[in-house]
GROMACS .gro file of C-alpha atoms in nm:
model
  283
    1MET     CA    1   4.616  -2.087  -2.617
    2GLN     CA    2   4.635  -2.204  -2.985
    3SER     CA    3   4.967  -2.129  -3.148
    4ASP     CA    4   4.811  -2.028  -3.482
    5ARG     CA    5   4.633  -1.734  -3.355
    6ARG     CA    6   4.703  -1.399  -3.527
    7ASN     CA    7   4.981  -1.203  -3.376
    8ASP     CA    8   4.814  -0.875  -3.408
    9LYS     CA    9   4.582  -0.934  -3.118
   10LYS     CA   10   4.625  -0.743  -2.814
   11LYS     CA   11   4.780  -0.959  -2.540
   12TYR     CA   12   4.749  -0.896  -2.157
   13ARG     CA   13   4.989  -1.064  -1.905
   14GLY     CA   14   4.863  -1.257  -1.625
   15LEU     CA   15   4.959  -1.534  -1.380
   16ASP     CA   16   4.834  -1.886  -1.467
   17ASP     CA   17   4.555  -1.984  -1.215
   18PHE     CA   18   4.738  -2.315  -1.108
   19SER     CA   19   5.107  -2.271  -1.179
   20HIS     CA   20   5.139  -1.894  -1.126
   21ALA     CA   21   5.354  -1.887  -1.438
   22LEU     CA   22   5.329  -1.602  -1.682
   23LYS     CA   23   5.043  -1.649  -1.917
   24TYR     CA   24   4.931  -1.437  -2.215
   25VAL     CA   25   4.552  -1.364  -2.259
   26ASP     CA   26   4.370  -1.180  -2.538
   27ASP     CA   27   4.023  -1.029  -2.560
   28GLU     CA   28   3.879  -1.355  -2.704
   29ASP     CA   29   4.001  -1.548  -2.406
   30ILE     CA   30   3.825  -1.296  -2.184
   31GLU     CA   31   3.504  -1.302  -2.376
   32ASN     CA   32   3.495  -1.682  -2.381
   33ALA     CA   33   3.549  -1.713  -2.007
   34VAL     CA   34   3.278  -1.476  -1.940
   35LYS     CA   35   3.039  -1.677  -2.178
   36SER     CA   36   3.126  -2.012  -2.024
   37GLY     CA   37   2.963  -1.907  -1.696
   38GLU     CA   38   3.256  -2.080  -1.484
   39PRO     CA   39   3.436  -1.894  -1.216
   40LEU     CA   40   3.697  -1.661  -1.359
   41ARG     CA   41   4.051  -1.779  -1.357
   42THR     CA   42   4.331  -1.564  -1.216
   43GLU     CA   43   4.487  -1.481  -1.549
   44ILE     CA   44   4.140  -1.367  -1.678
   45ILE     CA   45   4.073  -1.146  -1.378
   46MET     CA   46   4.408  -0.983  -1.428
   47ALA     CA   47   4.360  -0.930  -1.790
   48MET     CA   48   4.007  -0.777  -1.739
   49GLY     CA   49   4.192  -0.511  -1.520
   50GLN     CA   50   4.447  -0.449  -1.798
   51THR     CA   51   4.168  -0.371  -2.052
   52TYR     CA   52   4.039  -0.079  -1.843
   53ASP     CA   53   3.687  -0.172  -1.960
   54GLU     CA   54   3.406  -0.098  -1.740
   55LYS     CA   55   3.180  -0.366  -1.890
   56TYR     CA   56   3.377  -0.619  -1.691
   57LEU     CA   57   3.312  -0.470  -1.352
   58PRO     CA   58   3.002  -0.691  -1.280
   59ASN     CA   59   3.201  -1.000  -1.347
   60LEU     CA   60   3.475  -0.869  -1.117
   61TYR     CA   61   3.225  -0.799  -0.840
   62LYS     CA   62   3.117  -1.160  -0.854
   63ALA     CA   63   3.477  -1.271  -0.837
   64LEU     CA   64   3.519  -1.079  -0.508
   65TYR     CA   65   3.351  -1.368  -0.347
   66ASP     CA   66   3.525  -1.659  -0.523
   67GLU     CA   67   3.653  -1.938  -0.293
   68ASN     CA   68   4.008  -1.882  -0.404
   69HIS     CA   69   4.187  -1.611  -0.221
   70VAL     CA   70   4.422  -1.508  -0.511
   71ARG     CA   71   4.137  -1.468  -0.740
   72ARG     CA   72   3.945  -1.247  -0.479
   73GLN     CA   73   4.259  -1.024  -0.443
   74ASP     CA   74   4.314  -0.974  -0.810
   75ALA     CA   75   3.937  -0.891  -0.863
   76ARG     CA   76   3.982  -0.602  -0.602
   77LEU     CA   77   4.308  -0.490  -0.791
   78SER     CA   78   4.119  -0.512  -1.134
   79ILE     CA   79   3.827  -0.321  -1.000
   80MET     CA   80   4.055  -0.048  -0.870
   81THR     CA   81   4.249  -0.029  -1.201
   82ILE     CA   82   3.946  -0.002  -1.423
   83ASN     CA   83   3.750   0.248  -1.207
   84GLY     CA   84   3.795   0.246  -0.843
   85LYS     CA   85   3.541   0.514  -0.770
   86LYS     CA   86   3.274   0.345  -0.966
   87GLY     CA   87   3.356  -0.002  -0.789
   88PHE     CA   88   3.409   0.170  -0.447
   89ALA     CA   89   3.066   0.074  -0.300
   90GLU     CA   90   3.112  -0.300  -0.405
   91LEU     CA   91   3.466  -0.292  -0.259
   92LYS     CA   92   3.346  -0.149   0.056
   93LYS     CA   93   3.083  -0.411   0.091
   94ASN     CA   94   3.331  -0.687   0.027
   95TRP     CA   95   3.563  -0.543   0.295
   96LEU     CA   96   3.280  -0.531   0.545
   97SER     CA   97   3.202  -0.900   0.471
   98LEU     CA   98   3.551  -1.022   0.566
   99GLU     CA   99   3.604  -1.152   0.915
  100ASP     CA  100   3.899  -1.031   1.125
  101PRO     CA  101   3.834  -1.068   1.494
  102ASP     CA  102   4.182  -1.008   1.604
  103GLY     CA  103   4.287  -0.740   1.343
  104THR     CA  104   4.553  -0.945   1.180
  105SER     CA  105   4.401  -1.055   0.856
  106SER     CA  106   4.626  -0.965   0.568
  107GLU     CA  107   4.329  -1.004   0.316
  108LYS     CA  108   4.108  -0.753   0.507
  109ALA     CA  109   4.417  -0.523   0.546
  110VAL     CA  110   4.492  -0.519   0.176
  111CYS     CA  111   4.112  -0.455   0.094
  112GLU     CA  112   4.121  -0.166   0.343
  113ALA     CA  113   4.439  -0.021   0.166
  114ILE     CA  114   4.260  -0.022  -0.174
  115ILE     CA  115   3.955   0.155  -0.003
  116MET     CA  116   4.191   0.413   0.156
  117ARG     CA  117   4.375   0.465  -0.185
  118ILE     CA  118   4.044   0.545  -0.366
  119GLU     CA  119   3.895   0.740  -0.097
  120LYS     CA  120   4.160   0.917   0.099
  121GLY     CA  121   4.478   0.922  -0.129
  122VAL     CA  122   4.833   0.858  -0.087
  123ASP     CA  123   4.907   1.143   0.167
  124TYR     CA  124   4.656   0.994   0.413
  125MET     CA  125   4.806   0.650   0.371
  126LEU     CA  126   5.164   0.767   0.432
  127ALA     CA  127   5.016   0.933   0.753
  128GLN     CA  128   4.856   0.597   0.863
  129LEU     CA  129   5.193   0.421   0.812
  130LEU     CA  130   5.362   0.643   1.064
  131SER     CA  131   5.069   0.657   1.312
  132ASP     CA  132   5.078   0.504   1.642
  133ASP     CA  133   4.714   0.402   1.611
  134THR     CA  134   4.726   0.205   1.292
  135ARG     CA  135   4.728  -0.159   1.338
  136ASP     CA  136   5.043  -0.351   1.218
  137ALA     CA  137   4.864  -0.573   0.962
  138LEU     CA  138   4.747  -0.262   0.790
  139LYS     CA  139   5.090  -0.087   0.788
  140PHE     CA  140   5.240  -0.386   0.613
  141CYS     CA  141   4.961  -0.384   0.339
  142ILE     CA  142   4.974  -0.009   0.287
  143ALA     CA  143   5.170  -0.044  -0.041
  144ALA     CA  144   5.016  -0.390  -0.124
  145TYR     CA  145   4.705  -0.262  -0.292
  146ASN     CA  146   4.843  -0.308  -0.641
  147GLY     CA  147   5.152  -0.465  -0.771
  148TRP     CA  148   5.262  -0.721  -1.049
  149GLY     CA  149   5.064  -0.678  -1.359
  150TYR     CA  150   4.892  -0.361  -1.252
  151ARG     CA  151   4.943  -0.001  -1.359
  152LEU     CA  152   5.115   0.243  -1.127
  153ASP     CA  153   5.080   0.629  -1.128
  154SER     CA  154   5.296   0.902  -1.000
  155ASP     CA  155   5.115   0.888  -0.657
  156ASP     CA  156   5.180   0.496  -0.631
  157ILE     CA  157   5.542   0.570  -0.700
  158ARG     CA  158   5.535   0.844  -0.426
  159LEU     CA  159   5.373   0.607  -0.185
  160ARG     CA  160   5.632   0.324  -0.256
  161HIS     CA  161   5.913   0.565  -0.206
  162GLY     CA  162   5.756   0.680   0.119
  163VAL     CA  163   5.740   0.323   0.248
  164ILE     CA  164   6.100   0.238   0.149
  165ARG     CA  165   6.212   0.556   0.317
  166ALA     CA  166   6.021   0.474   0.638
  167ILE     CA  167   6.167   0.119   0.649
  168ILE     CA  168   6.526   0.257   0.590
  169ASP     CA  169   6.485   0.532   0.856
  170LYS     CA  170   6.313   0.298   1.092
  171SER     CA  171   6.035   0.549   1.149
  172ILE     CA  172   5.752   0.298   1.161
  173LYS     CA  173   5.624   0.244   1.520
  174TRP     CA  174   5.505  -0.108   1.558
  175HIS     CA  175   5.276  -0.250   1.829
  176GLU     CA  176   5.479  -0.578   1.803
  177LYS     CA  177   5.829  -0.561   1.640
  178PRO     CA  178   5.815  -0.761   1.310
  179ASP     CA  179   6.049  -1.032   1.205
  180SER     CA  180   6.354  -0.877   1.021
  181LEU     CA  181   6.294  -1.125   0.719
  182ASP     CA  182   5.926  -0.990   0.697
  183VAL     CA  183   6.061  -0.640   0.668
  184ARG     CA  184   6.317  -0.744   0.414
  185ASP     CA  185   6.049  -0.910   0.206
  186TRP     CA  186   5.843  -0.599   0.235
  187LEU     CA  187   6.124  -0.383   0.113
  188GLU     CA  188   6.202  -0.606  -0.184
  189SER     CA  189   5.819  -0.598  -0.274
  190CYS     CA  190   5.831  -0.217  -0.285
  191TYR     CA  191   6.122  -0.229  -0.504
  192ASP     CA  192   5.980  -0.498  -0.729
  193ASP     CA  193   5.685  -0.282  -0.800
  194LEU     CA  194   5.906   0.006  -0.897
  195GLY     CA  195   6.132  -0.219  -1.105
  196PHE     CA  196   5.853  -0.410  -1.270
  197SER     CA  197   5.503  -0.268  -1.279
  198ALA     CA  198   5.609   0.101  -1.274
  199VAL     CA  199   5.824   0.028  -1.587
  200GLU     CA  200   5.619  -0.231  -1.770
  201TYR     CA  201   5.280  -0.093  -1.721
  202SER     CA  202   5.327   0.291  -1.724
  203ASP     CA  203   5.563   0.580  -1.773
  204ALA     CA  204   5.506   0.712  -1.423
  205LEU     CA  205   5.879   0.692  -1.322
  206SER     CA  206   5.963   0.931  -1.617
  207GLU     CA  207   5.681   1.171  -1.528
  208ILE     CA  208   5.732   1.223  -1.151
  209SER     CA  209   5.882   1.571  -1.036
  210ASP     CA  210   6.250   1.633  -1.033
  211GLY     CA  211   6.222   1.656  -0.655
  212LEU     CA  212   6.086   1.293  -0.606
  213SER     CA  213   6.339   1.174  -0.877
  214ALA     CA  214   6.612   1.309  -0.681
  215ASP     CA  215   6.471   1.172  -0.345
  216ILE     CA  216   6.444   0.825  -0.517
  217VAL     CA  217   6.812   0.848  -0.602
  218GLN     CA  218   6.917   0.915  -0.261
  219THR     CA  219   6.682   0.646  -0.112
  220VAL     CA  220   6.855   0.398  -0.358
  221LYS     CA  221   7.187   0.494  -0.218
  222ASP     CA  222   7.070   0.480   0.138
  223THR     CA  223   6.910   0.134   0.089
  224VAL     CA  224   7.228   0.000  -0.053
  225GLU     CA  225   7.454   0.136   0.206
  226ARG     CA  226   7.248   0.121   0.525
  227ARG     CA  227   7.031  -0.189   0.459
  228ARG     CA  228   7.315  -0.392   0.288
  229ALA     CA  229   7.060  -0.446   0.001
  230SER     CA  230   7.029  -0.791  -0.140
  231THR     CA  231   7.115  -0.886  -0.495
  232GLU     CA  232   6.739  -0.893  -0.574
  233ILE     CA  233   6.694  -0.553  -0.452
  234LYS     CA  234   6.998  -0.431  -0.664
  235ARG     CA  235   6.856  -0.611  -0.958
  236THR     CA  236   6.513  -0.447  -0.925
  237ILE     CA  237   6.685  -0.096  -0.890
  238ALA     CA  238   6.888  -0.143  -1.210
  239LYS     CA  239   6.572  -0.250  -1.383
  240MET     CA  240   6.384   0.058  -1.231
  241THR     CA  241   6.622   0.294  -1.396
  242THR     CA  242   6.495   0.193  -1.743
  243GLY     CA  243   6.180   0.380  -1.658
  244MET     CA  244   6.348   0.698  -1.519
  245ARG     CA  245   6.479   1.013  -1.679
  246ARG     CA  246   6.837   0.988  -1.805
  247GLU     CA  247   6.991   1.238  -1.574
  248TYR     CA  248   6.889   1.036  -1.264
  249VAL     CA  249   6.965   0.701  -1.419
  250LEU     CA  250   7.328   0.800  -1.474
  251GLU     CA  251   7.368   0.884  -1.104
  252ILE     CA  252   7.226   0.562  -1.003
  253LEU     CA  253   7.422   0.340  -1.239
  254LEU     CA  254   7.734   0.529  -1.153
  255PHE     CA  255   7.669   0.431  -0.782
  256LEU     CA  256   7.582   0.072  -0.875
  257LYS     CA  257   7.870   0.017  -1.097
  258ASP     CA  258   8.117  -0.148  -0.838
  259ARG     CA  259   7.834  -0.270  -0.614
  260VAL     CA  260   7.652  -0.541  -0.826
  261CYS     CA  261   7.711  -0.902  -0.908
  262GLY     CA  262   7.520  -1.203  -1.040
  263CYS     CA  263   7.180  -1.134  -1.167
  264ALA     CA  264   7.209  -0.767  -1.050
  265LYS     CA  265   7.502  -0.724  -1.262
  266SER     CA  266   7.322  -0.873  -1.567
  267GLU     CA  267   7.035  -0.622  -1.520
  268PHE     CA  268   7.286  -0.346  -1.478
  269ARG     CA  269   7.442  -0.437  -1.815
  270ARG     CA  270   7.080  -0.447  -1.977
  271ALA     CA  271   7.018  -0.106  -1.839
  272LEU     CA  272   7.352   0.022  -1.984
  273LYS     CA  273   7.245  -0.124  -2.319
  274PHE     CA  274   6.909   0.029  -2.295
  275PHE     CA  275   7.050   0.374  -2.259
  276LYS     CA  276   7.326   0.289  -2.512
  277ILE     CA  277   7.606   0.370  -2.269
  278THR     CA  278   7.909   0.171  -2.139
  279GLU     CA  279   8.054   0.151  -1.789
  280ASP     CA  280   8.327   0.389  -1.903
  281ASP     CA  281   8.068   0.653  -1.967
  282LEU     CA  282   7.971   0.653  -1.599
  283ILE     CA  283   8.204   0.920  -1.460
   0.00000   0.00000   0.00000
């Protein structure tokens, strides 16, 4: 992207198609990509979703069948973000086209989770997570239907919290016991969504009910105490607080005060600075 472009153009954040590094895209970049007729790159597909402009839906429908798995997945996420109900038929068609003879395909499971989110809602998804009948691949992907770079709303927050709670309480019944490292990565992914997408792309954490906010505070404590939370999880918890209401933030930061180090401590200090308080104020 040229360095002399005007700074007043709206920028969208995406991941570079090759390096997966953060890359900024503007409306002109999107339009030029469409006009080129070439397959859309990942950062363009992600940016289309952030415009919330339905005129890009036909381009995204085509990207559902790109040879690149990452592009296909971001096309689904962008369609859902722009107008999942309008794109539902195309998403369903794409889901049916995916082969999964043994029921273990993560791509088909994520696509199904997107369809469930649009058609059935969060309560249904949480019920599927705890159901004996749901296949393991789908359970792992229940909360993978949107993430980095995509807006989360209050129901998305509720779903992430429900998944985290189920992991901590060990209430998920598996057909085959998963590797503990996979479960840890899953937990980190859910917290990462709350610590990044929920903060950077929406105000959802500040708009959720008092009851859910209080539940998140308790779940944070249980995660740290019962799961021996990694430094990365503690870092994302500290980042998450910057999107929450102050009364709940203070309780989380007080709890984290003597439990963070390294990058988690740095994020903790940034949260203190964000709320214009010091460690001494946490009593």
